[in-house]
Short mmCIF file of C-alpha atoms in Angstrom, two decimals:
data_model
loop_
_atom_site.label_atom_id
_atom_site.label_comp_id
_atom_site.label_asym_id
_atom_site.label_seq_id
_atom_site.Cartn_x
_atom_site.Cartn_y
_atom_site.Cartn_z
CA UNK A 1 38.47 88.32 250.68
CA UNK A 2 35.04 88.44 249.22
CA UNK A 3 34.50 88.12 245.74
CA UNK A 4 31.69 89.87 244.04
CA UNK A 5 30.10 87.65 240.89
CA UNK A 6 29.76 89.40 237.99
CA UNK A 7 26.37 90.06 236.52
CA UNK A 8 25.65 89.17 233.40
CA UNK A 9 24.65 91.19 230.28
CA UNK A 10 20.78 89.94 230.61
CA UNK A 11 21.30 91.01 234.57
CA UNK A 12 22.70 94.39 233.74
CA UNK A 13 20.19 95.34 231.02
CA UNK A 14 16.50 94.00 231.58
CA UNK A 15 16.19 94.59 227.64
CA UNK A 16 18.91 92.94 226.22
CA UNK A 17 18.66 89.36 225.04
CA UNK A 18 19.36 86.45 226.56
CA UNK A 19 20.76 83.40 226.48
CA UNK A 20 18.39 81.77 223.96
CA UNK A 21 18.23 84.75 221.98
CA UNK A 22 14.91 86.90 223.14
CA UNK A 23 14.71 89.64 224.80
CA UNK A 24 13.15 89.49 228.48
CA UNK A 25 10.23 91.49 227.24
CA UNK A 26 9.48 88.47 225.29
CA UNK A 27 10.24 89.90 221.93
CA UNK A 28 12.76 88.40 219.58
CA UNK A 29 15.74 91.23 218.63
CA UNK A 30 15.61 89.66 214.70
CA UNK A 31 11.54 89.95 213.80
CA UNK A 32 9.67 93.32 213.12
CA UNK A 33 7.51 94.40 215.44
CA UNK A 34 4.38 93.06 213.53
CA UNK A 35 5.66 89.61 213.78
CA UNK A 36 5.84 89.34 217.91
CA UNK A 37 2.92 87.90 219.90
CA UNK A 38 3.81 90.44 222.73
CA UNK A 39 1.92 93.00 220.78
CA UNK A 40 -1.39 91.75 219.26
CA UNK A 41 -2.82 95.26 218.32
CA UNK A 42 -0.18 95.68 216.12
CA UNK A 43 -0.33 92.19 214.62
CA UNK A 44 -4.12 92.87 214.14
CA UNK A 45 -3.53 96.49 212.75
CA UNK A 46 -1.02 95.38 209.91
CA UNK A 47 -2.74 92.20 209.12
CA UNK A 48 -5.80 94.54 208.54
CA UNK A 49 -4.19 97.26 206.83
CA UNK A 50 -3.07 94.38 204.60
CA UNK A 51 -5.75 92.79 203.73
CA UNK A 52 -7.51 96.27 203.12
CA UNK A 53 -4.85 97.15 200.90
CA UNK A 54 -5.17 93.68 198.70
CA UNK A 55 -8.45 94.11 198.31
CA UNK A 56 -8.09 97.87 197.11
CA UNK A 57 -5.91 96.35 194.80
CA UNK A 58 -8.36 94.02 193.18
CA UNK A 59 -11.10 96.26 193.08
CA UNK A 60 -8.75 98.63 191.04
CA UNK A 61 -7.65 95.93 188.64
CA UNK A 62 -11.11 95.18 188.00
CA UNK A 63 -12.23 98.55 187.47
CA UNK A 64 -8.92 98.59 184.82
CA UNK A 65 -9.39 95.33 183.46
CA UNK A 66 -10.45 96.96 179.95
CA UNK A 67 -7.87 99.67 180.09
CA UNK A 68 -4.99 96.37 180.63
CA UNK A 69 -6.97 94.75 178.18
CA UNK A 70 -6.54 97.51 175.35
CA UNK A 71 -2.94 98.06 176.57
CA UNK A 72 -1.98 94.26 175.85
CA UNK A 73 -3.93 94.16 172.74
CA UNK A 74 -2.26 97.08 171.32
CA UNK A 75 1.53 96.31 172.95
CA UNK A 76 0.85 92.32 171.08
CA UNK A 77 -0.14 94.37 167.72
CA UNK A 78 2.99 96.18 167.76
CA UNK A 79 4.92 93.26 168.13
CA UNK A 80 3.34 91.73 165.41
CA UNK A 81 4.23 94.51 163.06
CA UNK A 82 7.41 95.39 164.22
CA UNK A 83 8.90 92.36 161.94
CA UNK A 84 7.45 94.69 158.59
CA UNK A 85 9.12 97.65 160.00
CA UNK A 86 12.34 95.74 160.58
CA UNK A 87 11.78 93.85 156.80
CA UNK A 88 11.70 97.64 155.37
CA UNK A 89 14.42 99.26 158.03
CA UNK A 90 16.79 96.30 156.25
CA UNK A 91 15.92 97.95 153.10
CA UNK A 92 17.10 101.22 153.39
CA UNK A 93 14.41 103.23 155.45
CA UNK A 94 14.50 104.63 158.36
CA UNK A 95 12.58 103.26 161.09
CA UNK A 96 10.39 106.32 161.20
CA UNK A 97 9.31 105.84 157.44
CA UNK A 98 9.23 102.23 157.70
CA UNK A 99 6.39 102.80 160.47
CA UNK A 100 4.64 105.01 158.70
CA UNK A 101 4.59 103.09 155.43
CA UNK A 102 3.08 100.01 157.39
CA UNK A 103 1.02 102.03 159.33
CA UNK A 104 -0.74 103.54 155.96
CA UNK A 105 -0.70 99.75 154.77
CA UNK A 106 -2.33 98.20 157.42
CA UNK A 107 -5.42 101.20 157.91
CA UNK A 108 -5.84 100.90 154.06
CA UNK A 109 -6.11 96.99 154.29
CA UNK A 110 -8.51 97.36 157.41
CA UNK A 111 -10.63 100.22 155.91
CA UNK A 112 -10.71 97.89 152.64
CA UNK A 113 -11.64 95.12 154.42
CA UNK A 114 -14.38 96.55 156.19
CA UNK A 115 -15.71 98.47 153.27
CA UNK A 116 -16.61 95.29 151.54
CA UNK A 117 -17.36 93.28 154.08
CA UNK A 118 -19.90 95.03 156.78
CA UNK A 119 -22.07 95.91 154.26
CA UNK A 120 -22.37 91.81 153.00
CA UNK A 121 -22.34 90.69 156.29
CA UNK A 122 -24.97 93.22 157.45
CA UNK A 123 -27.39 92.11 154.58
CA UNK A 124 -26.30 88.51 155.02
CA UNK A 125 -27.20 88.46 158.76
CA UNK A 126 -30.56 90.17 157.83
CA UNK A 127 -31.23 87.52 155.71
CA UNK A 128 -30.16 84.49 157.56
CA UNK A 129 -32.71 85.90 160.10
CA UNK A 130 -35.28 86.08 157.96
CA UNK A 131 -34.32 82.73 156.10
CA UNK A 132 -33.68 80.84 158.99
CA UNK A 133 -37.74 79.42 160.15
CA UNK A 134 -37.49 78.31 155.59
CA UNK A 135 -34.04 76.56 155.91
CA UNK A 136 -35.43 74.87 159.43
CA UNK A 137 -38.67 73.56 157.30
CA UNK A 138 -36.21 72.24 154.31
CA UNK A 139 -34.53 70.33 156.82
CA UNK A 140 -37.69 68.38 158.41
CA UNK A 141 -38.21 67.32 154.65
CA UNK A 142 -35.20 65.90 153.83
CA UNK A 143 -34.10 62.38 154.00
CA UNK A 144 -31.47 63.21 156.66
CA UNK A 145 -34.18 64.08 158.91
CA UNK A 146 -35.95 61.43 158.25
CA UNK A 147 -33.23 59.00 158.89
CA UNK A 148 -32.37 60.82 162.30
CA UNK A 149 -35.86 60.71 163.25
CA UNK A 150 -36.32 57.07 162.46
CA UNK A 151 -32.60 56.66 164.36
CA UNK A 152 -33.84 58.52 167.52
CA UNK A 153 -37.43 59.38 168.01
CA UNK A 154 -39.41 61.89 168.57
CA UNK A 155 -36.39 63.83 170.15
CA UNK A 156 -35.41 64.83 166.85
CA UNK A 157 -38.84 66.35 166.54
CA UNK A 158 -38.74 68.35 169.64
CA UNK A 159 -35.10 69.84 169.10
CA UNK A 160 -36.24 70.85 165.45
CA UNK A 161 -39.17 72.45 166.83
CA UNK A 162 -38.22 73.84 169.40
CA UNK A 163 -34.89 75.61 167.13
CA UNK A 164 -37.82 76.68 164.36
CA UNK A 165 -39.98 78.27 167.01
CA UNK A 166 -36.72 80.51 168.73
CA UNK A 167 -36.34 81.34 165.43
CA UNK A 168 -39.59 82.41 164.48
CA UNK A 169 -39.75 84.51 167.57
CA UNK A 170 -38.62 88.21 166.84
CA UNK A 171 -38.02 88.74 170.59
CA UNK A 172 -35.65 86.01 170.71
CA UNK A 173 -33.73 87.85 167.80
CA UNK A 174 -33.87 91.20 169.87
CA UNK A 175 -32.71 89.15 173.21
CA UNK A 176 -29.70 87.40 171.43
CA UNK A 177 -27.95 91.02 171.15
CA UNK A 178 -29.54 92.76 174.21
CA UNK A 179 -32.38 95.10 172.77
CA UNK A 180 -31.56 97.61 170.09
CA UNK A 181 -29.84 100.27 172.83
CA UNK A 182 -27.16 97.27 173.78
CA UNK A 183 -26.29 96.44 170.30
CA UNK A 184 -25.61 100.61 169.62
CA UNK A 185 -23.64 100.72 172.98
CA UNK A 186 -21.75 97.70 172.06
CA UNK A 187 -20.95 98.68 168.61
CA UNK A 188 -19.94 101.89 170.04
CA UNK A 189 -17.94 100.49 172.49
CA UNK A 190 -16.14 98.22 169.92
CA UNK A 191 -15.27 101.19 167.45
CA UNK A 192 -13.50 103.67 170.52
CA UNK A 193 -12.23 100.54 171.71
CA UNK A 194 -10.90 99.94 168.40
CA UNK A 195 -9.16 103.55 167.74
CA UNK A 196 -7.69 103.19 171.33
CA UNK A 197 -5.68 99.96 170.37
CA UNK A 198 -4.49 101.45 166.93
CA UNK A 199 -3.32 104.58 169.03
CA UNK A 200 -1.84 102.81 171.49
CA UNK A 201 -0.16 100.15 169.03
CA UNK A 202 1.56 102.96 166.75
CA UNK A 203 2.95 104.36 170.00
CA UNK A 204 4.16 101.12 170.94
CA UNK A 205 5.30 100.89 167.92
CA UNK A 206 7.43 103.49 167.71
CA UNK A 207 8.86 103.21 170.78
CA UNK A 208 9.78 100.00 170.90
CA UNK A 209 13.41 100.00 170.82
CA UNK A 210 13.36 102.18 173.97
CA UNK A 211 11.27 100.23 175.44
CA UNK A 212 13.72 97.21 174.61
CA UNK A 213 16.75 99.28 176.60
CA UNK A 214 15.02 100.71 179.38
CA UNK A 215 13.73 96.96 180.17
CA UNK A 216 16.60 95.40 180.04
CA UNK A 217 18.48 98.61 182.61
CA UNK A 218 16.17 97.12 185.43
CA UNK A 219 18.44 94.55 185.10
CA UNK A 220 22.10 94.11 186.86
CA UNK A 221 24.40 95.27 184.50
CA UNK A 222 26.37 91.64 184.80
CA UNK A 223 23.09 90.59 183.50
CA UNK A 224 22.24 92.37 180.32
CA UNK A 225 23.44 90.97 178.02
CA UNK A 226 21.72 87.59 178.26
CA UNK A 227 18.56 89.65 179.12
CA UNK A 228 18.43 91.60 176.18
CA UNK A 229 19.53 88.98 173.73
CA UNK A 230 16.08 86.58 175.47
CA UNK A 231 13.99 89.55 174.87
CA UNK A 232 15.42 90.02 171.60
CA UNK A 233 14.22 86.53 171.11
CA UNK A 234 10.68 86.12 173.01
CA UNK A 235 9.75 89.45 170.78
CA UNK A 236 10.67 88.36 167.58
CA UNK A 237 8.95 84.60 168.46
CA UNK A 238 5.77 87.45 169.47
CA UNK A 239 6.00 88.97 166.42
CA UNK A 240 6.30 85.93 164.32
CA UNK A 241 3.62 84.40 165.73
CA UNK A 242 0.91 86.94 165.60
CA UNK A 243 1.87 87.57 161.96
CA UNK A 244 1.57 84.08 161.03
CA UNK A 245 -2.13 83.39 162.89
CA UNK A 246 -3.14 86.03 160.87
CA UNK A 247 -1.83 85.09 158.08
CA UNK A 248 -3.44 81.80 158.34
CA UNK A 249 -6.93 82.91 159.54
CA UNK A 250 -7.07 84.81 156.49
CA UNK A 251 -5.94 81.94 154.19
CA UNK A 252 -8.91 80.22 156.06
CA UNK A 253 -11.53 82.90 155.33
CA UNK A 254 -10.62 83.18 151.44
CA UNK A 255 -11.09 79.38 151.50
CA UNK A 256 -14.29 78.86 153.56
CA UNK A 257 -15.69 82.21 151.06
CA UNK A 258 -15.00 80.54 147.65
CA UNK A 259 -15.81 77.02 148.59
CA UNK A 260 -19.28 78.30 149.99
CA UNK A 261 -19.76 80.11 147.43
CA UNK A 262 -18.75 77.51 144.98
CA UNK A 263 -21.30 74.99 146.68
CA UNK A 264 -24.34 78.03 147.01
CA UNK A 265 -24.36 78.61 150.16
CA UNK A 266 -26.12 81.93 151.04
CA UNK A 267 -23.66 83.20 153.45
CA UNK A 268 -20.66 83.20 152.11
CA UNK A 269 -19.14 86.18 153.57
CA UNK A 270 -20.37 86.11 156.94
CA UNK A 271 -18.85 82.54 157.03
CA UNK A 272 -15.61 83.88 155.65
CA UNK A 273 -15.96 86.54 159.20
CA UNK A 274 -16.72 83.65 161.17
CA UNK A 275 -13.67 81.90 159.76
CA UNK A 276 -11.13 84.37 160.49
CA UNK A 277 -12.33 84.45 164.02
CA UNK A 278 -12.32 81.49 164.66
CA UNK A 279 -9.15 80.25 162.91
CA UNK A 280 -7.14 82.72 165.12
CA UNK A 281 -7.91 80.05 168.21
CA UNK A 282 -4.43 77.68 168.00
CA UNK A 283 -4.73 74.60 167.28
CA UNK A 284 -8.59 74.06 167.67
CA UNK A 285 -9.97 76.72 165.53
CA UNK A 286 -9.61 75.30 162.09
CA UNK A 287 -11.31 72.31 163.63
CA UNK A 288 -14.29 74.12 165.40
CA UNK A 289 -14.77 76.40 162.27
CA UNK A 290 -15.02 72.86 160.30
CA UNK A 291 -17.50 71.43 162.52
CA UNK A 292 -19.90 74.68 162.54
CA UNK A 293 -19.90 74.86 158.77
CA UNK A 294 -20.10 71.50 157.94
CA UNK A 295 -23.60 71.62 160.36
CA UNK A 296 -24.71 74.76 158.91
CA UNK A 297 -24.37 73.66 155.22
CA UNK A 298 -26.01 70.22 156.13
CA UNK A 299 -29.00 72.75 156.82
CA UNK A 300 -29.12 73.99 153.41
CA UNK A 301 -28.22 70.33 151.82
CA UNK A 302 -27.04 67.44 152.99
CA UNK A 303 -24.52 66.53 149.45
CA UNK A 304 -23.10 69.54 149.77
CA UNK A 305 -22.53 69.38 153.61
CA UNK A 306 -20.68 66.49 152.87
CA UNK A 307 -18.37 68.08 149.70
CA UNK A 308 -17.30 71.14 152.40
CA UNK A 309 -16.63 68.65 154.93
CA UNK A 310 -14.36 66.80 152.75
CA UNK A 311 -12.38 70.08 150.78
CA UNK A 312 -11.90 71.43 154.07
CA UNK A 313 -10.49 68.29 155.53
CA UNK A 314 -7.97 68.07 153.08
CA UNK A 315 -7.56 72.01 153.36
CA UNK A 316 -6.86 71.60 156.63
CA UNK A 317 -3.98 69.08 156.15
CA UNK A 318 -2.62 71.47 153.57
CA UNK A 319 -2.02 74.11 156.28
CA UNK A 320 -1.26 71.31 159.18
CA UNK A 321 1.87 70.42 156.83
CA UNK A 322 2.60 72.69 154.17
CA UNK A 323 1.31 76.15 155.04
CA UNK A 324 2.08 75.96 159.12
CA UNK A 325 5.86 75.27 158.42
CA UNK A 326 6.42 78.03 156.34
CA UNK A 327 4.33 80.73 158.18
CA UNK A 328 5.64 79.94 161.84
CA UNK A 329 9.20 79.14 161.03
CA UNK A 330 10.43 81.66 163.40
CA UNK A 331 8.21 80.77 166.18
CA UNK A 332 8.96 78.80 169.54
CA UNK A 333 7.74 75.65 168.99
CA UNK A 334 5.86 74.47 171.77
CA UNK A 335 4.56 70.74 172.93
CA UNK A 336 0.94 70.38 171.38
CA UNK A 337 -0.51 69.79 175.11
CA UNK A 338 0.59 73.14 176.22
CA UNK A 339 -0.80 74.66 173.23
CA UNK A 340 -4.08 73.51 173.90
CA UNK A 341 -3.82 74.32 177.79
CA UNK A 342 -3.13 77.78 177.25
CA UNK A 343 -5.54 78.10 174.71
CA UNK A 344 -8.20 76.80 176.62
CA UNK A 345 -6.84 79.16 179.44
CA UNK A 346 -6.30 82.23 177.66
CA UNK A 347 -9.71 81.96 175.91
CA UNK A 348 -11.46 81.55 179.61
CA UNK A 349 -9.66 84.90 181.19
CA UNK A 350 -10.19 87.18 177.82
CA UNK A 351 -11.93 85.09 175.46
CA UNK A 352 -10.42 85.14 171.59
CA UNK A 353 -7.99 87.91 172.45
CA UNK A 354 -6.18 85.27 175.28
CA UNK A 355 -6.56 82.47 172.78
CA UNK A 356 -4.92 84.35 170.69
CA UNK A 357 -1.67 85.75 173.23
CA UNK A 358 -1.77 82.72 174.91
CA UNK A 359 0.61 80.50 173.06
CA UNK A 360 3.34 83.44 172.68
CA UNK A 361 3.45 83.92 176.24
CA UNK A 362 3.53 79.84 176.82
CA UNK A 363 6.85 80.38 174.53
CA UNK A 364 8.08 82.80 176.16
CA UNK A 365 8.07 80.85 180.00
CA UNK A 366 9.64 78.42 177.79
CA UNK A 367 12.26 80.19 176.73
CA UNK A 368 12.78 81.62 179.76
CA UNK A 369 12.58 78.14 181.94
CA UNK A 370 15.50 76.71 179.33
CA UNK A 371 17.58 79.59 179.49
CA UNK A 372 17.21 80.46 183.00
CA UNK A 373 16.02 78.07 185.42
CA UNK A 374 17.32 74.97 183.86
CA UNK A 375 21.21 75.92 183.39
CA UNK A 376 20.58 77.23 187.05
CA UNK A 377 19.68 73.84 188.06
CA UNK A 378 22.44 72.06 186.20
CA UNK A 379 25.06 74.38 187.98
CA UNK A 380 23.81 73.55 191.67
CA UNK A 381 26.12 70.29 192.60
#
């Protein structure tokens, strides 16, 4: 009797895979479509669609860069006053009144602050412009010039000169801030800029806790717990931190002010500006902001260059040891090298604004790589 073989599933069905796994057509049953050779239109049509699509998405960000810009700003300036709400909340208000009691705090501090200082710093400017050619000529006749010159040439001659005649030049002045029309545009700019963030923060502000809960319900629900208690933690650390740079920039600017005014310097309050600025920077601000004014006082005289560069030395240890422990005590601490990386790369991407938010969000990967990824690690045998 004659036996018929029996065909085989790939026999029966010219589609059906087999025995290494792909189909006859060529095309492998477990990859999309997109991911087969057998069909190069399609490759090329998604790998274009792609690449259309990420580059959509970058010209967007870019176009939104300021709005994200604003939008951290303001979410970071919440944080930082959310530990003053929660200070007054302890004491018996309501979180409502509590933000509108800091709220009316911090504008009246602001509009106080800017009251009396624009109006200095706008003369001041005006006259360091004007003053500036006259402080270049005191230089070239005082001994330290002459002991640089006889130290390094003619060199010394050409910088000076070269520094007196920029100065001297009124379209230099007008080129520095981009013709009268750029300076109004900028300074408009600033102030809507401005009034968006404190819109934005007080919203943040208020919502806050809700933002809290409805982060942490993204979240597995087996998960929540230790999510909310780290965010509980990298916001307070936020919070903390941005208080206490402030803090500290301002102890900054009341020194620089009353030791420049103390030694005559003609600028006080403009320095005390330039101060606070700069003293936000971690780490390397208080040192920059000692190196600038020490230079621009040896300008004006060389004794007293040398008194500010000493009383701000010490100053400087005095907040290094004393005043840092106390302000930041419920910070993150983080290594010093990683304090100056993400300085350095926080003030590159948004300039004193990442300086500034750069060294909470360090803390917070941190936190999050010894809570999370490192007790994952330990549990893998």
């Amino acid at each position: 009797m004659r036996v018929t073989p029996k065909k085989s599933a790939s026999d029966a069905d010219p589609t059906s895979p087999g025995a290494d796994g792909v189909h006859s057509e060529g095309r492998s049953p477990n990859k999309p479509i997109w991911a087969n050779l057998a069909s190069p239109f399609g490759v090329g049509f998604f790998i274009t669609l792609g690449g259309l699509a990420a580059v959509l998405l970058g010209i967007a960000i870019s176009n939104l860069s300021t709005v994200i810009i604003y939008v951290a700003f303001a979410l970071f300036a919440a944080l930082g006053l959310d530990p003053l709400v929660r200070f007054l909340g302890r004491r018996g208000l309501s979180r409502a009144w509590s933000i509108v009691v800091v709220s009316i705090a911090f504008a009246g501090v602001l509009i106080g602050i800017l009251l009396l200082i624009i109006p200095t710093v706008v003369r001041q400017v005006t006259q360091f412009v004007t003053d500036a050619p006259g402080l270049v000529s005191d230089f070239m006749r005082s001994d330290v010039y002459q002991w640089l010159q006889a130290n390094f040439g003619d060199s010394v001659t050409d910088i000076v000169a070269d520094v007196q005649k920029f100065l001297t030049d009124p379209g230099n002045i007008a080129a520095i801030g981009g013709g009268v029309l750029q300076v109004g545009i900028t300074i408009g700019t600033g102030i809507s800029g401005v009034i968006i963030v404190i819109v934005l923060s007080l919203y943040f502000l208020a919502s806050l806790p809700n933002m809290k809960t409805a982060f942490v319900r993204l979240v597995p629900a087996r998960n929540r717990a230790g999510v909310a208690d780290m965010t509980e933690q990298i916001t307070d650390s936020v919070g903390g931190y941005l208080m206490g740079m402030v803090v500290l920039a301002f102890c900054n600017a009341v020194v620089a002010f009353f030791l420049l005014l103390f030694l005559g310097f003609p600028f006080p309050a403009l320095m005390a500006v330039v101060a606070f600025c700069i003293t936000l920077i971690p780490l390397v601000g208080s040192v920059l902001f000692w190196a600038i004014g020490t230079v621009l006082v040896l300008f004006v005289d060389p004794i007293d260059a040398l008194i500010f560069a000493g009383i701000y030395l010490v100053y400087m240890q005095l907040e290094a040891y004393v005043l840092t422990p106390r302000v930041m005590n419920r910070t993150i601490s983080v290594p010093g090298a990683l304090v100056v990386i993400g300085a350095l790369v926080g003030g590159t991407l948004l300039g004193l604004l990442g300086a500034l938010v750069a060294i909470p969000v360090t803390a917070s990967i941190l936190l999050i790589v010894k809570q999370v990824v490192v007790p994952r690690q330990d549990a893998k045998k």
